[in-house]
Amino acid sequence: MTPTQSSEPSPRRRPTTRPALVVGTLLALVSAWLLLVTTPGARDKEHAFTTAAACPATGDAHKGDCLRTVNAVIDRTEKETGRKTSSYWLYVTEPDGSSTRTRIDGSPRQEPGARPGASVEVTYWRDQIRYVDFPTARRYTNADPRGDYRIPLTFGLGLGLYGAMFLAGAAAMAWGTRRSPKAYPWQVGLTFTGGLLLTALGAAAPWPTDSIGEALQLTALGGLVILAGCALAVPFLRRRGRRDDTIALKPYVLTGQECVPGVIMGEVPYAGTAGFLAAAPGSLATTPDPTGAFHRKETPRTLTPLRLRPPYSADPAGRPDFDGRAVVLECEDGGVPVLIVTRKKDMPKVLASLPPLPPPPATDPTR
């Protein structure tokens, strides 16, 4: 029952790498658009606003990129609802009688207060109110373009590194399955762990920094630290991967029947993907009933457990994964290989219903 290693990757592994390659490529394309088009556009808009001069007193002040400031009187305020952060609409009337509104974060009662009838100065840029000067302070509106580059930069770095994780994970899976029968070799786990850390770093980098360059530098420096940590973990994981992969679990004492998710696979009459295993002292059965009362298929006394191990890429098609928590009990029944698959936390109950496992070998001859 112990699988032999092959120099070729399992045929069942190739289809599982294709979705990772597709997802990684799509995320990389979206990231490239955000980083090369959207983010520079937002940065250029911010630069144009911060360097804009006041509009001349004469001429058409509505045109161009100048800052047009007009006096206005507050008509009323209206609290904005449906948002996690508090904000309010400020309605003002300008000297020519025109009325307009703009949204400001916070509360109208916060200092400086927005009291009806008070005089303020509103400053337009590209036909939108960008900030309001109250008698004691300036408040920027939701149309303030400063820092708008951070959102596309966050998504660009985050999605780009997340996509790179999928591409690297697919490569690690193809590489790892050539050297290990495990469905999830250590190379894949290390790649995804490092990738998630890099993704979190890239998504967070734009916020404590003041420019795109600083965000990229922080991502690069943090990335070197993460990659160094992964490199230091490689020798330990490699030595660990060479050991026998037999799993040892604490014994469990059954006092009655307990049903757990699981299946029995093999060329035996009691095999099936019914969905549940009914474990009791000296008895194990498959059943579609979570109570274990109906449509039971009892296992015979000739079913002999051999070894408990992690899932292999060469396991039969249809082996459940249980969200990465599956373990496999290798058995035989009259020379016929049988696999019992359930969650790791439930396997002790299954083991308690079967004859004891033989002692594990001192070394694994397949490694």
PDB file of C-alpha atoms in Angstrom, residues 116-342:
ATOM      1  CA  PRO A 116     -26.179  77.867   9.167  1.00  0.00           C
ATOM      2  CA  GLY A 117     -25.672  81.520   8.248  1.00  0.00           C
ATOM      3  CA  ALA A 118     -21.910  81.455   8.804  1.00  0.00           C
ATOM      4  CA  SER A 119     -19.614  82.853   6.104  1.00  0.00           C
ATOM      5  CA  VAL A 120     -17.031  80.540   4.526  1.00  0.00           C
ATOM      6  CA  GLU A 121     -14.736  80.451   1.513  1.00  0.00           C
ATOM      7  CA  VAL A 122     -15.031  77.526  -0.899  1.00  0.00           C
ATOM      8  CA  THR A 123     -12.222  76.739  -3.313  1.00  0.00           C
ATOM      9  CA  TYR A 124     -12.902  75.087  -6.663  1.00  0.00           C
ATOM     10  CA  TRP A 125     -10.459  73.128  -8.784  1.00  0.00           C
ATOM     11  CA  ARG A 126     -11.597  71.614 -12.044  1.00  0.00           C
ATOM     12  CA  ASP A 127     -15.203  72.578 -11.211  1.00  0.00           C
ATOM     13  CA  GLN A 128     -15.289  70.741  -7.883  1.00  0.00           C
ATOM     14  CA  ILE A 129     -15.041  72.099  -4.356  1.00  0.00           C
ATOM     15  CA  ARG A 130     -11.774  70.757  -2.980  1.00  0.00           C
ATOM     16  CA  TYR A 131     -11.689  72.500   0.419  1.00  0.00           C
ATOM     17  CA  VAL A 132     -13.673  74.897   2.556  1.00  0.00           C
ATOM     18  CA  ASP A 133     -12.101  77.632   4.694  1.00  0.00           C
ATOM     19  CA  PHE A 134     -14.051  78.210   7.885  1.00  0.00           C
ATOM     20  CA  PRO A 135     -13.222  81.219  10.079  1.00  0.00           C
ATOM     21  CA  THR A 136     -10.816  79.143  12.191  1.00  0.00           C
ATOM     22  CA  ALA A 137      -9.671  76.222  10.041  1.00  0.00           C
ATOM     23  CA  ARG A 138      -9.626  74.596   6.608  1.00  0.00           C
ATOM     24  CA  ARG A 139     -11.538  71.391   5.925  1.00  0.00           C
ATOM     25  CA  TYR A 140     -10.878  69.339   2.805  1.00  0.00           C
ATOM     26  CA  THR A 141     -13.837  67.744   1.051  1.00  0.00           C
ATOM     27  CA  ASN A 142     -14.305  64.247  -0.324  1.00  0.00           C
ATOM     28  CA  ALA A 143     -13.081  65.611  -3.690  1.00  0.00           C
ATOM     29  CA  ASP A 144      -9.598  66.221  -2.275  1.00  0.00           C
ATOM     30  CA  PRO A 145      -7.274  64.387  -4.692  1.00  0.00           C
ATOM     31  CA  ARG A 146      -4.333  64.215  -2.297  1.00  0.00           C
ATOM     32  CA  GLY A 147      -3.478  60.616  -1.468  1.00  0.00           C
ATOM     33  CA  ASP A 148      -5.915  59.180  -4.003  1.00  0.00           C
ATOM     34  CA  TYR A 149      -3.045  57.154  -5.471  1.00  0.00           C
ATOM     35  CA  ARG A 150      -2.976  54.989  -2.333  1.00  0.00           C
ATOM     36  CA  ILE A 151      -6.109  52.999  -3.172  1.00  0.00           C
ATOM     37  CA  PRO A 152      -5.063  51.824  -6.665  1.00  0.00           C
ATOM     38  CA  LEU A 153      -1.513  51.329  -5.393  1.00  0.00           C
ATOM     39  CA  THR A 154      -2.811  49.162  -2.540  1.00  0.00           C
ATOM     40  CA  PHE A 155      -4.828  46.980  -4.906  1.00  0.00           C
ATOM     41  CA  GLY A 156      -2.057  46.959  -7.500  1.00  0.00           C
ATOM     42  CA  LEU A 157       0.623  45.748  -5.102  1.00  0.00           C
ATOM     43  CA  GLY A 158      -1.713  43.414  -3.243  1.00  0.00           C
ATOM     44  CA  LEU A 159      -3.173  41.775  -6.339  1.00  0.00           C
ATOM     45  CA  GLY A 160       0.198  41.616  -8.055  1.00  0.00           C
ATOM     46  CA  LEU A 161       1.870  39.823  -5.162  1.00  0.00           C
ATOM     47  CA  TYR A 162      -1.200  37.628  -4.659  1.00  0.00           C
ATOM     48  CA  GLY A 163      -1.072  36.629  -8.326  1.00  0.00           C
ATOM     49  CA  ALA A 164       2.653  35.968  -8.048  1.00  0.00           C
ATOM     50  CA  MET A 165       1.866  33.661  -5.140  1.00  0.00           C
ATOM     51  CA  PHE A 166      -0.460  31.602  -7.358  1.00  0.00           C
ATOM     52  CA  LEU A 167       2.143  31.388 -10.125  1.00  0.00           C
ATOM     53  CA  ALA A 168       4.904  30.457  -7.681  1.00  0.00           C
ATOM     54  CA  GLY A 169       2.573  27.994  -5.957  1.00  0.00           C
ATOM     55  CA  ALA A 170       1.856  26.254  -9.251  1.00  0.00           C
ATOM     56  CA  ALA A 171       5.586  25.996  -9.943  1.00  0.00           C
ATOM     57  CA  ALA A 172       6.241  24.707  -6.411  1.00  0.00           C
ATOM     58  CA  MET A 173       3.461  22.149  -6.774  1.00  0.00           C
ATOM     59  CA  ALA A 174       4.869  20.850 -10.049  1.00  0.00           C
ATOM     60  CA  TRP A 175       8.350  20.768  -8.531  1.00  0.00           C
ATOM     61  CA  GLY A 176       7.319  19.256  -5.200  1.00  0.00           C
ATOM     62  CA  THR A 177       5.176  16.459  -6.602  1.00  0.00           C
ATOM     63  CA  ARG A 178       8.166  15.183  -8.576  1.00  0.00           C
ATOM     64  CA  ARG A 179       9.951  14.573  -5.278  1.00  0.00           C
ATOM     65  CA  SER A 180       7.165  13.675  -2.865  1.00  0.00           C
ATOM     66  CA  PRO A 181       3.933  11.682  -3.128  1.00  0.00           C
ATOM     67  CA  LYS A 182       2.176  14.168  -0.848  1.00  0.00           C
ATOM     68  CA  ALA A 183      -0.669  16.154  -2.368  1.00  0.00           C
ATOM     69  CA  TYR A 184       0.607  19.231  -0.533  1.00  0.00           C
ATOM     70  CA  PRO A 185       4.409  19.050  -0.228  1.00  0.00           C
ATOM     71  CA  TRP A 186       6.266  21.495   1.998  1.00  0.00           C
ATOM     72  CA  GLN A 187       7.362  23.563  -0.996  1.00  0.00           C
ATOM     73  CA  VAL A 188       3.745  24.524  -1.649  1.00  0.00           C
ATOM     74  CA  GLY A 189       3.023  25.419   1.966  1.00  0.00           C
ATOM     75  CA  LEU A 190       6.159  27.563   2.215  1.00  0.00           C
ATOM     76  CA  THR A 191       5.347  29.336  -1.057  1.00  0.00           C
ATOM     77  CA  PHE A 192       1.816  30.210  -0.022  1.00  0.00           C
ATOM     78  CA  THR A 193       2.883  31.312   3.455  1.00  0.00           C
ATOM     79  CA  GLY A 194       5.515  33.643   2.049  1.00  0.00           C
ATOM     80  CA  GLY A 195       3.122  34.829  -0.650  1.00  0.00           C
ATOM     81  CA  LEU A 196       0.421  35.761   1.847  1.00  0.00           C
ATOM     82  CA  LEU A 197       2.932  37.699   3.959  1.00  0.00           C
ATOM     83  CA  LEU A 198       4.166  39.556   0.878  1.00  0.00           C
ATOM     84  CA  THR A 199       0.589  40.300  -0.183  1.00  0.00           C
ATOM     85  CA  ALA A 200      -0.251  41.767   3.217  1.00  0.00           C
ATOM     86  CA  LEU A 201       2.938  43.843   3.167  1.00  0.00           C
ATOM     87  CA  GLY A 202       2.269  45.189  -0.331  1.00  0.00           C
ATOM     88  CA  ALA A 203      -1.326  46.100   0.488  1.00  0.00           C
ATOM     89  CA  ALA A 204      -0.294  47.936   3.673  1.00  0.00           C
ATOM     90  CA  ALA A 205       2.814  49.708   2.338  1.00  0.00           C
ATOM     91  CA  PRO A 206       1.084  52.743   0.697  1.00  0.00           C
ATOM     92  CA  TRP A 207      -0.536  53.940   3.929  1.00  0.00           C
ATOM     93  CA  PRO A 208       2.392  54.685   6.281  1.00  0.00           C
ATOM     94  CA  THR A 209       4.414  56.173   3.389  1.00  0.00           C
ATOM     95  CA  ASP A 210       4.127  59.510   1.579  1.00  0.00           C
ATOM     96  CA  SER A 211       4.808  58.569  -2.032  1.00  0.00           C
ATOM     97  CA  ILE A 212       4.726  55.736  -4.523  1.00  0.00           C
ATOM     98  CA  GLY A 213       8.493  55.386  -4.366  1.00  0.00           C
ATOM     99  CA  GLU A 214       8.507  55.050  -0.587  1.00  0.00           C
ATOM    100  CA  ALA A 215       5.751  52.419  -0.741  1.00  0.00           C
ATOM    101  CA  LEU A 216       7.731  50.409  -3.286  1.00  0.00           C
ATOM    102  CA  GLN A 217      10.896  50.697  -1.181  1.00  0.00           C
ATOM    103  CA  LEU A 218       9.058  49.505   1.934  1.00  0.00           C
ATOM    104  CA  THR A 219       7.604  46.576  -0.020  1.00  0.00           C
ATOM    105  CA  ALA A 220      11.025  45.664  -1.406  1.00  0.00           C
ATOM    106  CA  LEU A 221      12.774  45.838   1.982  1.00  0.00           C
ATOM    107  CA  GLY A 222      10.027  43.901   3.739  1.00  0.00           C
ATOM    108  CA  GLY A 223       9.988  41.399   0.894  1.00  0.00           C
ATOM    109  CA  LEU A 224      13.714  40.743   1.352  1.00  0.00           C
ATOM    110  CA  VAL A 225      13.106  40.015   5.040  1.00  0.00           C
ATOM    111  CA  ILE A 226      10.242  37.622   4.221  1.00  0.00           C
ATOM    112  CA  LEU A 227      12.240  35.856   1.506  1.00  0.00           C
ATOM    113  CA  ALA A 228      15.202  35.537   3.872  1.00  0.00           C
ATOM    114  CA  GLY A 229      12.923  33.968   6.477  1.00  0.00           C
ATOM    115  CA  CYS A 230      11.591  31.505   3.895  1.00  0.00           C
ATOM    116  CA  ALA A 231      15.124  30.649   2.821  1.00  0.00           C
ATOM    117  CA  LEU A 232      16.101  29.934   6.431  1.00  0.00           C
ATOM    118  CA  ALA A 233      13.085  27.639   6.760  1.00  0.00           C
ATOM    119  CA  VAL A 234      14.034  25.548   3.702  1.00  0.00           C
ATOM    120  CA  PRO A 235      16.738  23.342   5.352  1.00  0.00           C
ATOM    121  CA  PHE A 236      14.470  22.557   8.315  1.00  0.00           C
ATOM    122  CA  LEU A 237      11.485  21.709   6.100  1.00  0.00           C
ATOM    123  CA  ARG A 238      13.656  19.672   3.749  1.00  0.00           C
ATOM    124  CA  ARG A 239      14.985  17.527   6.598  1.00  0.00           C
ATOM    125  CA  ARG A 240      11.490  17.145   7.968  1.00  0.00           C
ATOM    126  CA  GLY A 241      10.174  16.134   4.537  1.00  0.00           C
ATOM    127  CA  ARG A 242      12.665  13.282   4.297  1.00  0.00           C
ATOM    128  CA  ARG A 243      11.229  11.580   7.358  1.00  0.00           C
ATOM    129  CA  ASP A 244       8.546   8.954   7.316  1.00  0.00           C
ATOM    130  CA  ASP A 245       5.238  10.732   6.771  1.00  0.00           C
ATOM    131  CA  THR A 246       3.242   8.300   8.902  1.00  0.00           C
ATOM    132  CA  ILE A 247       0.916  10.274  11.197  1.00  0.00           C
ATOM    133  CA  ALA A 248       0.525   9.370  14.864  1.00  0.00           C
ATOM    134  CA  LEU A 249      -2.633  10.427  16.720  1.00  0.00           C
ATOM    135  CA  LYS A 250      -3.625  10.206  20.354  1.00  0.00           C
ATOM    136  CA  PRO A 251      -5.818   7.196  21.186  1.00  0.00           C
ATOM    137  CA  TYR A 252      -9.561   7.690  21.512  1.00  0.00           C
ATOM    138  CA  VAL A 253     -12.009   5.597  23.500  1.00  0.00           C
ATOM    139  CA  LEU A 254     -15.435   5.081  21.956  1.00  0.00           C
ATOM    140  CA  THR A 255     -18.294   4.679  24.414  1.00  0.00           C
ATOM    141  CA  GLY A 256     -20.983   4.545  21.742  1.00  0.00           C
ATOM    142  CA  GLN A 257     -21.606   5.276  18.091  1.00  0.00           C
ATOM    143  CA  GLU A 258     -20.287   8.551  16.664  1.00  0.00           C
ATOM    144  CA  CYS A 259     -20.798   9.770  13.096  1.00  0.00           C
ATOM    145  CA  VAL A 260     -18.114  11.812  11.334  1.00  0.00           C
ATOM    146  CA  PRO A 261     -17.707  13.053   7.749  1.00  0.00           C
ATOM    147  CA  GLY A 262     -15.706  10.611   5.676  1.00  0.00           C
ATOM    148  CA  VAL A 263     -15.580   8.033   2.879  1.00  0.00           C
ATOM    149  CA  ILE A 264     -14.186   4.583   2.176  1.00  0.00           C
ATOM    150  CA  MET A 265     -12.494   4.101  -1.208  1.00  0.00           C
ATOM    151  CA  GLY A 266     -11.450   0.868  -2.915  1.00  0.00           C
ATOM    152  CA  GLU A 267     -12.694  -2.137  -4.871  1.00  0.00           C
ATOM    153  CA  VAL A 268     -14.782  -3.452  -1.977  1.00  0.00           C
ATOM    154  CA  PRO A 269     -18.593  -3.731  -1.618  1.00  0.00           C
ATOM    155  CA  TYR A 270     -18.753  -1.416   1.394  1.00  0.00           C
ATOM    156  CA  ALA A 271     -16.856   1.406  -0.329  1.00  0.00           C
ATOM    157  CA  GLY A 272     -18.670   4.553  -1.317  1.00  0.00           C
ATOM    158  CA  THR A 273     -18.871   8.319  -1.040  1.00  0.00           C
ATOM    159  CA  ALA A 274     -22.007   8.318   1.090  1.00  0.00           C
ATOM    160  CA  GLY A 275     -20.646  11.134   3.195  1.00  0.00           C
ATOM    161  CA  PHE A 276     -20.445   9.808   6.777  1.00  0.00           C
ATOM    162  CA  LEU A 277     -18.670   7.144   8.767  1.00  0.00           C
ATOM    163  CA  ALA A 278     -20.480   5.583  11.718  1.00  0.00           C
ATOM    164  CA  ALA A 279     -17.833   4.532  14.227  1.00  0.00           C
ATOM    165  CA  ALA A 280     -18.642   2.346  17.227  1.00  0.00           C
ATOM    166  CA  PRO A 281     -16.588  -0.051  19.373  1.00  0.00           C
ATOM    167  CA  GLY A 282     -15.628  -2.874  17.007  1.00  0.00           C
ATOM    168  CA  SER A 283     -17.817  -1.548  14.166  1.00  0.00           C
ATOM    169  CA  LEU A 284     -17.375   0.887  11.265  1.00  0.00           C
ATOM    170  CA  ALA A 285     -19.918   1.636   8.524  1.00  0.00           C
ATOM    171  CA  THR A 286     -20.505   4.109   5.711  1.00  0.00           C
ATOM    172  CA  THR A 287     -23.858   5.904   5.613  1.00  0.00           C
ATOM    173  CA  PRO A 288     -25.502   8.944   4.009  1.00  0.00           C
ATOM    174  CA  ASP A 289     -27.357   9.548   7.277  1.00  0.00           C
ATOM    175  CA  PRO A 290     -25.580  11.892   9.753  1.00  0.00           C
ATOM    176  CA  THR A 291     -27.198   9.910  12.573  1.00  0.00           C
ATOM    177  CA  GLY A 292     -25.837   6.614  11.182  1.00  0.00           C
ATOM    178  CA  ALA A 293     -29.195   4.867  11.312  1.00  0.00           C
ATOM    179  CA  PHE A 294     -30.046   4.253   7.637  1.00  0.00           C
ATOM    180  CA  HIS A 295     -28.445   2.726   4.519  1.00  0.00           C
ATOM    181  CA  ARG A 296     -25.435   1.477   6.411  1.00  0.00           C
ATOM    182  CA  LYS A 297     -22.626  -0.527   4.788  1.00  0.00           C
ATOM    183  CA  GLU A 298     -20.718  -2.348   7.491  1.00  0.00           C
ATOM    184  CA  THR A 299     -17.013  -3.050   7.102  1.00  0.00           C
ATOM    185  CA  PRO A 300     -15.954  -6.683   7.668  1.00  0.00           C
ATOM    186  CA  ARG A 301     -13.589  -7.917  10.348  1.00  0.00           C
ATOM    187  CA  THR A 302     -11.077  -8.684   7.606  1.00  0.00           C
ATOM    188  CA  LEU A 303     -10.451  -4.944   7.136  1.00  0.00           C
ATOM    189  CA  THR A 304      -6.953  -4.349   8.499  1.00  0.00           C
ATOM    190  CA  PRO A 305      -5.475  -0.852   9.081  1.00  0.00           C
ATOM    191  CA  LEU A 306      -1.899  -0.435   7.869  1.00  0.00           C
ATOM    192  CA  ARG A 307      -0.809   3.180   8.069  1.00  0.00           C
ATOM    193  CA  LEU A 308      -2.142   6.696   8.646  1.00  0.00           C
ATOM    194  CA  ARG A 309      -0.717   9.292   6.273  1.00  0.00           C
ATOM    195  CA  PRO A 310      -1.430  12.654   4.612  1.00  0.00           C
ATOM    196  CA  PRO A 311      -3.242  12.794   1.237  1.00  0.00           C
ATOM    197  CA  TYR A 312      -1.194  11.805  -1.818  1.00  0.00           C
ATOM    198  CA  SER A 313      -1.471  13.241  -5.311  1.00  0.00           C
ATOM    199  CA  ALA A 314      -1.769   9.655  -6.602  1.00  0.00           C
ATOM    200  CA  ASP A 315      -4.875   8.930  -4.515  1.00  0.00           C
ATOM    201  CA  PRO A 316      -7.985   7.857  -6.459  1.00  0.00           C
ATOM    202  CA  ALA A 317     -10.065  10.574  -8.084  1.00  0.00           C
ATOM    203  CA  GLY A 318     -12.820  11.857  -5.848  1.00  0.00           C
ATOM    204  CA  ARG A 319     -10.853  11.716  -2.613  1.00  0.00           C
ATOM    205  CA  PRO A 320     -12.328  14.447  -0.389  1.00  0.00           C
ATOM    206  CA  ASP A 321     -10.011  17.134   0.907  1.00  0.00           C
ATOM    207  CA  PHE A 322     -12.084  18.546   3.779  1.00  0.00           C
ATOM    208  CA  ASP A 323     -10.610  22.021   3.235  1.00  0.00           C
ATOM    209  CA  GLY A 324      -7.049  20.730   3.596  1.00  0.00           C
ATOM    210  CA  ARG A 325      -7.764  18.856   6.846  1.00  0.00           C
ATOM    211  CA  ALA A 326      -8.067  15.344   5.391  1.00  0.00           C
ATOM    212  CA  VAL A 327      -5.936  12.390   6.443  1.00  0.00           C
ATOM    213  CA  VAL A 328      -5.893   8.942   4.834  1.00  0.00           C
ATOM    214  CA  LEU A 329      -5.905   5.578   6.589  1.00  0.00           C
ATOM    215  CA  GLU A 330      -4.373   2.911   4.372  1.00  0.00           C
ATOM    216  CA  CYS A 331      -6.004  -0.502   4.894  1.00  0.00           C
ATOM    217  CA  GLU A 332      -6.312  -3.817   3.146  1.00  0.00           C
ATOM    218  CA  ASP A 333      -9.087  -6.373   2.980  1.00  0.00           C
ATOM    219  CA  GLY A 334      -8.011  -9.772   1.681  1.00  0.00           C
ATOM    220  CA  GLY A 335      -5.174  -8.169  -0.294  1.00  0.00           C
ATOM    221  CA  VAL A 336      -7.414  -5.424  -1.731  1.00  0.00           C
ATOM    222  CA  PRO A 337      -6.211  -1.864  -0.983  1.00  0.00           C
ATOM    223  CA  VAL A 338      -8.759   0.259   0.896  1.00  0.00           C
ATOM    224  CA  LEU A 339      -8.524   3.928   1.855  1.00  0.00           C
ATOM    225  CA  ILE A 340     -10.513   5.557   4.663  1.00  0.00           C
ATOM    226  CA  VAL A 341     -10.571   9.363   4.429  1.00  0.00           C
ATOM    227  CA  THR A 342     -11.831  11.767   7.071  1.00  0.00           C
TER     228      THR A 342
END
